[in-house]
XYZ file of C-alpha atoms in Angstrom:
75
model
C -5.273 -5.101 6.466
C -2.032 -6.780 8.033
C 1.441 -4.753 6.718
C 2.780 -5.985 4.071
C 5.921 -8.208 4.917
C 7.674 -7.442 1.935
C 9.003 -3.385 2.443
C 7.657 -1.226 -0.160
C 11.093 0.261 -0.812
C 12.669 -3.015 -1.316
C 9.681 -3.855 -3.514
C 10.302 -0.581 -5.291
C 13.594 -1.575 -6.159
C 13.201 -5.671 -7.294
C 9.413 -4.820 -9.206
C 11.348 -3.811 -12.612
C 13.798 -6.640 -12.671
C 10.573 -8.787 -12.954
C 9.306 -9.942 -16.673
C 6.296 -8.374 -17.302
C 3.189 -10.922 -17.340
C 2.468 -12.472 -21.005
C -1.103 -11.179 -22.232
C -3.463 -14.280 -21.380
C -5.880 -15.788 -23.599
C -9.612 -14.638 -23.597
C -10.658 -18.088 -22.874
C -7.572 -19.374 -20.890
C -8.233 -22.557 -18.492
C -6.475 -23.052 -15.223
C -4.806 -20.822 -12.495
C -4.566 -17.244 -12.539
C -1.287 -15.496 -12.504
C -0.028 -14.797 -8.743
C 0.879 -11.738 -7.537
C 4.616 -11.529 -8.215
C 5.138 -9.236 -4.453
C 2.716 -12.195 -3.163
C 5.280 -14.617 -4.488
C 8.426 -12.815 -3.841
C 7.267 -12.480 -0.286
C 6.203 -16.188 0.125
C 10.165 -17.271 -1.287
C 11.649 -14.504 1.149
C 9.742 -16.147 4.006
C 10.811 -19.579 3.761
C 14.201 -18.577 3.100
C 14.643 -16.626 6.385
C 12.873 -19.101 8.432
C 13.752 -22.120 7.347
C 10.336 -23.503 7.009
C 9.063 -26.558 4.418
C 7.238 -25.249 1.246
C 3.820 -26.895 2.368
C 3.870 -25.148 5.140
C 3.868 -21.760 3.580
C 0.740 -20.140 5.442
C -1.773 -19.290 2.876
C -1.671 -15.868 3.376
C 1.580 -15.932 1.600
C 1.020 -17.938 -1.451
C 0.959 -21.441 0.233
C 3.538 -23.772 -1.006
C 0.949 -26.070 -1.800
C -1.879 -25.727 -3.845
C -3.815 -28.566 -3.152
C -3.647 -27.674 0.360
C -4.967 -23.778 -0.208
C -8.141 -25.347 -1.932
C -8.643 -27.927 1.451
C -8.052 -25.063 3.684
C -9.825 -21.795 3.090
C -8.953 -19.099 5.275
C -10.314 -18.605 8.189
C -12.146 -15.383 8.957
């Protein structure tokens, strides 16, 4: 597994100031809840390199969904 991008102390210190996740229904439709580090990592990287949304690499979130279900990961 790659290192995390996102340090675990910073982490440590931002994961309480995050809303806790609303219990889902049983029988919800649609998307899953991200990861909130995922996400806070993804925003973090586009931020500090300057990069578009869409071209978020999809190990980070990926700005675009559409584009995550077009382009699996590669092993």
């Amino acid at each position: 597994m790659s290192k995390p991008r996102l340090p675990d102390e910073l982490w440590a210190k931002v994961e309480p100031l995050l809303p806790r996740p609303k219990r889902r229904r049983v029988h919800h439709c649609g998307r899953k809840p991200l990861d909130p580090r995922k996400v806070l990592t993804g925003i973090l990287f586009v931020l500090r390199t300057g990069i578009r949304w869409n071209d978020l690499p999809c190990e980070l979130g990926c700005g675009s969904g559409s584009r995550c279900r077009r382009y699996p990961p590669r092993a």
